[in-house]
Amino acid sequence: MNYKVDHLRELEAESIFVMREVAAQFENPVLMFSGGKDSILMVYLAHKAFYPAKFPFPLLHVDTGHNFPETLAYRDELVKRFDANLVVGSVQEAINKGLVSEEKGINASRNSLQTVTLLETLEEGKFDAAMGGARRDEEKARAKERFFSHRDEFGQWDPKNQRPELWNLFNGRKHMGEHFRVFPISNWTELDVWQYLAMEQIPLPSLYFTHERDVFRRDGILLADCEYIQKKPDEVVFRENVRCRTIGDMTCTGVWESEASTLEDIIQEIATTRMTERGGRADDKRSETSMEDRKKIGYF
């Protein structure tokens, strides 16, 4: 398959430049790792940015306790492959401590509970910059982010008060207790990510490729059947060939009917679909400003 190699190499160089700026400007950065394709891409870019040395920051996974098992297996294998340090923030521990309350009811999810765990883990680790794989094409709130996105001492984000970024000059100055979220792949699109992963032959979790799974339909979204989701009496479980386009908490991550078994198949599928990448995320449908509201209080 023909890729726009020059375009992908320009995106790669930009992301590597941002990562090196983070290493230069901050004392204790961390790279967020969800097990999804964007965070996997970030790890491989970090490897390129600092090779032959190890990349100089740990990986941080906020574990909801409701992950796809395949995600955790891939995470542990990747940590071994790169001899990386892994920091895990546990939502279950936050619940046990009484810091957050488990949601109840049919649409209960732990996705929104990640914010408290994330902020607590950043504070405990004294991390002053957290790099994430968010991209501007994903969602309207994420389109408002700069590469270096300031957070106040409470971990909050003010989208109307961001610093200018002219000529790739990034301002990482902050007061004690504040930190930055940094988005090195901001200018990538979903198609760019898939084409780069294919070009570099990067291994991915099996969830991204077609496989048989027990699913049920809710509000137009296919959800994977699991012990974490309380089903309505009229929701019928059936077997279907599906795959994930985005990976998150099982309670809110929709799966897609698909026969895409290779990266080339996925690229063709993405190039022709009209559905957005996060169109299957139930957590984004809770309100018109769901993502922005969560980001303002500390969500990634």
XYZ file of N, CA and C in Angstrom, residues 139-140 287-294:
30
model
N -11.952 15.019 18.670
C -13.140 15.530 19.353
C -12.988 17.044 19.506
N -14.094 17.779 19.509
C -14.036 19.240 19.462
C -13.312 19.855 20.654
N -23.437 14.226 27.437
C -23.921 15.595 27.255
C -23.210 16.195 26.061
N -23.690 17.352 25.602
C -23.090 18.013 24.447
C -21.639 18.404 24.712
N -21.330 18.713 25.974
C -19.979 19.175 26.322
C -19.267 18.169 27.222
N -19.594 16.901 27.062
C -19.105 15.878 27.979
C -17.581 15.876 28.104
N -16.878 15.821 26.970
C -15.415 15.757 27.016
C -14.819 17.039 27.591
N -15.314 18.192 27.157
C -14.744 19.458 27.638
C -14.956 19.622 29.138
N -16.142 19.254 29.626
C -16.413 19.355 31.059
C -15.439 18.488 31.855
N -15.175 17.284 31.359
C -14.254 16.383 32.061
C -12.827 16.902 32.007
